[in-house]
XYZ file of C-alpha atoms in Angstrom:
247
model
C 1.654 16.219 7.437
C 4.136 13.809 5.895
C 6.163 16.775 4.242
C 5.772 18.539 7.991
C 7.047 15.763 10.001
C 10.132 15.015 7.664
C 11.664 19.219 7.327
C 10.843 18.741 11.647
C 12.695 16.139 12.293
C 15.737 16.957 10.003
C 15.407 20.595 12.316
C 15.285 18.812 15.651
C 17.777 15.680 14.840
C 21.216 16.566 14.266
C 22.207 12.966 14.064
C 23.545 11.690 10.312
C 20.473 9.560 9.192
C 19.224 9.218 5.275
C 14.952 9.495 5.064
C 13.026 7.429 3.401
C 10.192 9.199 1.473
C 7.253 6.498 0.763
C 4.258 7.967 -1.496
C 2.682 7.157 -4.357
C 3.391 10.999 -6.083
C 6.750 11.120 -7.504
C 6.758 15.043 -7.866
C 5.921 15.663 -4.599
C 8.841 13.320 -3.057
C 11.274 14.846 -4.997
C 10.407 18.081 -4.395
C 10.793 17.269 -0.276
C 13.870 15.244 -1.388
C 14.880 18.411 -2.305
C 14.691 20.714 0.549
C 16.126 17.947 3.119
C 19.263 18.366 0.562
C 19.855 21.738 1.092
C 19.210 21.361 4.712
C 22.350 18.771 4.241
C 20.103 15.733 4.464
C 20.066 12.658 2.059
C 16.902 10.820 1.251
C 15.498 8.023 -0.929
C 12.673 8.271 -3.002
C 10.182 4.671 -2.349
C 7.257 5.951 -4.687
C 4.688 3.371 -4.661
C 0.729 3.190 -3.832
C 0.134 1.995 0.058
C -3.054 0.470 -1.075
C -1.154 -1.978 -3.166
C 1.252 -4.886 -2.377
C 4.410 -3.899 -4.770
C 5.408 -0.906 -2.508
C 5.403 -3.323 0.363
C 7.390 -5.909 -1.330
C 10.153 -3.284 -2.516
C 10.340 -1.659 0.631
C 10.584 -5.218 2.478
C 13.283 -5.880 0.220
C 15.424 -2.774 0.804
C 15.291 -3.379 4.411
C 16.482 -7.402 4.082
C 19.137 -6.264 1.558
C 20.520 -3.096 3.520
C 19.412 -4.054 7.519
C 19.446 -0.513 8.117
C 18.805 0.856 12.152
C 14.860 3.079 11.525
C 15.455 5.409 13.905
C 11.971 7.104 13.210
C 8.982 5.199 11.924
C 6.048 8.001 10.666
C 2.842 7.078 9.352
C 1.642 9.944 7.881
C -0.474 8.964 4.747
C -4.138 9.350 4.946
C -7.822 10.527 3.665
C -10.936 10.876 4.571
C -14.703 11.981 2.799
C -17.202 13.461 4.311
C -20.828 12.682 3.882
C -24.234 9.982 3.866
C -22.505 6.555 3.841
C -25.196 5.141 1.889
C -24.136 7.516 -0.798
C -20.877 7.641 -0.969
C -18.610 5.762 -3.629
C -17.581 2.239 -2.364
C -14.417 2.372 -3.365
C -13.733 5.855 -1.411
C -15.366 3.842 1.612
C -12.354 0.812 1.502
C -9.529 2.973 0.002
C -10.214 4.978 3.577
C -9.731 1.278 5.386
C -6.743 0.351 3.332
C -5.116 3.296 3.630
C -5.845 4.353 7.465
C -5.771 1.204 8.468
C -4.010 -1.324 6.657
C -1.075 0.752 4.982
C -0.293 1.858 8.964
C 0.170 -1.704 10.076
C 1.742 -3.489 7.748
C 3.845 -0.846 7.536
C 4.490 -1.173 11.446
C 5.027 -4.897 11.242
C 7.940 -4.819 7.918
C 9.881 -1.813 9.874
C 9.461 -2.837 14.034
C 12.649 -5.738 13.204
C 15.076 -2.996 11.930
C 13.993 -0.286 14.806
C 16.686 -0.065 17.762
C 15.751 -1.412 21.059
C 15.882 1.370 23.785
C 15.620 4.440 21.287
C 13.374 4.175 18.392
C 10.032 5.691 17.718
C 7.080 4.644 15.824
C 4.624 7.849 14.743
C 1.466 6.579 13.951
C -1.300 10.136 12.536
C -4.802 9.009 13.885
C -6.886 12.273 14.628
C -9.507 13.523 17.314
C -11.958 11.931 15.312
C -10.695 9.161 17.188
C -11.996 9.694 19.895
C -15.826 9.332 19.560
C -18.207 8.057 16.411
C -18.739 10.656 14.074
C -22.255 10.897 11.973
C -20.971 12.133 8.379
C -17.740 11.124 8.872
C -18.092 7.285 10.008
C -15.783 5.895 7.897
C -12.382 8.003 8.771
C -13.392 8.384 12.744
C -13.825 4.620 12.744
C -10.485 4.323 10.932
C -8.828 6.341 13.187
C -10.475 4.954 16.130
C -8.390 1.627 15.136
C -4.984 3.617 14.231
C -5.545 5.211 18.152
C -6.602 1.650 19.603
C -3.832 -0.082 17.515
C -1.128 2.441 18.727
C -1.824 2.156 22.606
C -2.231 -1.520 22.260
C 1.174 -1.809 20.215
C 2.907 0.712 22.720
C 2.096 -1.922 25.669
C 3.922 -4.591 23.523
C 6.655 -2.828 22.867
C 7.124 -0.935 26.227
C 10.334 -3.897 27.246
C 11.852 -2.916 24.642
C 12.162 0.487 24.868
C 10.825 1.472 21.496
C 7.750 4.111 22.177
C 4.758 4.431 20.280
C 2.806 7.562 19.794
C -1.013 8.046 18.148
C -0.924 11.572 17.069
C -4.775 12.914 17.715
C -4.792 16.711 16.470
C -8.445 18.420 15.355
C -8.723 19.597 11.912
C -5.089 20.907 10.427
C -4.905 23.457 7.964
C -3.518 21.076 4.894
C -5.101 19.859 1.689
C -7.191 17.149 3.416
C -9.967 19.125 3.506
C -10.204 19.908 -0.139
C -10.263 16.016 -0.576
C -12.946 15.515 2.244
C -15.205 18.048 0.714
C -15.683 16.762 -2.418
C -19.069 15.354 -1.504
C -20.159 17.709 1.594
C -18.942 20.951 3.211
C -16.762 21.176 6.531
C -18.998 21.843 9.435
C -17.803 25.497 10.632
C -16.961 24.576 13.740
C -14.074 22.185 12.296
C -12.802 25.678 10.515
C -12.905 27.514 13.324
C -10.160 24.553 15.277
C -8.137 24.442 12.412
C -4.450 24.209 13.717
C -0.892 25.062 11.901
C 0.892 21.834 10.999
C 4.145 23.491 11.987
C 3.312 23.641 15.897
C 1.503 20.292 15.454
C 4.461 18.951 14.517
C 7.012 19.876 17.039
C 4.580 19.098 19.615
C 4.243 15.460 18.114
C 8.254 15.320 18.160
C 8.259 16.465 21.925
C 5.974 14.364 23.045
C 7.406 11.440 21.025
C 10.605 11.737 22.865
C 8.896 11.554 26.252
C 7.463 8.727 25.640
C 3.980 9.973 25.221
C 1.649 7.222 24.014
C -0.631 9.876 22.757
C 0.377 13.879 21.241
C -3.308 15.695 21.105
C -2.645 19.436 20.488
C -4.574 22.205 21.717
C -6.770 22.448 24.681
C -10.150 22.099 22.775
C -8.618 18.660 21.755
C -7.596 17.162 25.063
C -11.326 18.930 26.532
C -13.125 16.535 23.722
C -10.490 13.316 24.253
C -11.649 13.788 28.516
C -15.599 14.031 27.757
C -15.349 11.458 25.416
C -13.988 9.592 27.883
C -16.642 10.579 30.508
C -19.782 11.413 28.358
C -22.140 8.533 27.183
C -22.048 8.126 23.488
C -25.415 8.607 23.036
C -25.488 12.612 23.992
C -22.366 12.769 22.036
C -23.607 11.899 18.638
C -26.723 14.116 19.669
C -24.860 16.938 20.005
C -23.278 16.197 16.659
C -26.207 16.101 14.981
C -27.551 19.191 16.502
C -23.955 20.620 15.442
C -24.233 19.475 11.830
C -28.154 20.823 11.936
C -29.604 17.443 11.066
């Protein structure tokens, strides 16, 4: 979704900006590096592990050294497994924390100094799972349940000063995730059949960023779940999962 957001926003932003391409595989960021070039856009490769301090500490010192304005802040990186918590690895279990969690907001609170009062955006990828608890999937729904809780609260605090703050909450997204998630169950069916194109995820997140939307959630199925998990008491929610899931 990373890769998505960047080739968007180099389509939708005409303005002269260079990107900033933070990851922890080198390949990959060059090979994006390369398409924003022939799109006529300049980047700079930051390859470093968001679990980890150094990346932090390199990219805090770019931004001291240079004071550049960050236009666009997008917190893309994530992962998630699916399966029995008491059997999954331990360190898949925190590596979902640090990297959902964590990564987004110290990420948030090195960049917020250096983005413009009155037009700057932060972009923070949470996901429907968000939106309720999630049997099988506890770990990344409660993750993202902070990145969406995080993202509201932090729009609030930021709303004087004119820089918005959007939680992006799409259903399952045809991209590699799921090959990760699988590794120690299969993806319920009904998650396949919601699967959305990053593409039109995308520009809707852009659209909605530039309204001011504290919250992008494409599709209909996706805003019906956000309202009746609004409205529904948790406890029929996580039975319907489990009838779902055929526990």
């Amino acid at each position: 979704m990373g890769r998505e957001m960047a080739m968007a926003i180099s389509r939708r932003y005409k303005v002269k900006a260079e990107f900033w391409l933070i990851a922890r595989r080198k390949q990959r960021l060059s090979g994006l590096a390369e398409r924003l070039q022939r799109s006529g856009r300049d980047s700079r490769i930051i390859c470093g592990d968001l679990t980890e301090d150094k990346v932090y500490e390199d990219l805090s010192s770019l931004l001291k050294k240079e004071t550049p304005e960050v236009l666009m802040l997008v917190n893309a990186s994530g992962f998630g497994k699916i399966g029995d918590f008491s059997h999954m690895d331990e360190r898949d279990l925190s590596g979902m924390v640090d990297l959902n969690c964590r990564a987004l907001t110290r990420m948030c609170r090195i960049c917020i100094p250096y983005i413009p009062c009155g037009y700057g955006h932060i972009i923070n990828f949470a996901s429907a799972a968000a939106f309720c608890p999630q049997p099988w999937f506890s770990v990344y729904a409660a993750s993202k349940s902070y990145v969406l809780s995080f993202s509201e609260a932090l729009s609030e605090e930021l709303s004087s000063s004119g820089i918005t703050v959007t939680a992006v909450c799409p259903g399952p997204v045809k991209t590699e995730f799921f090959s990760i998630a699988e590794e120690k169950a299969s993806v319920p069916l009904y998650k396949r059949l919601f699967m959305a194109d990053p593409r039109r995820v995308v520009s809707l997140v852009l659209k909605d960023s530039l309204s001011g939307r504290r919250i992008s959630i494409y599709g209909f199925s996706m805003k019906a779940l956000y309202i009746l998990s609004r409205v529904l008491p948790t406890g029929l929610i996580l039975g319907a999962i489990r009838i779902i899931n055929g526990r």
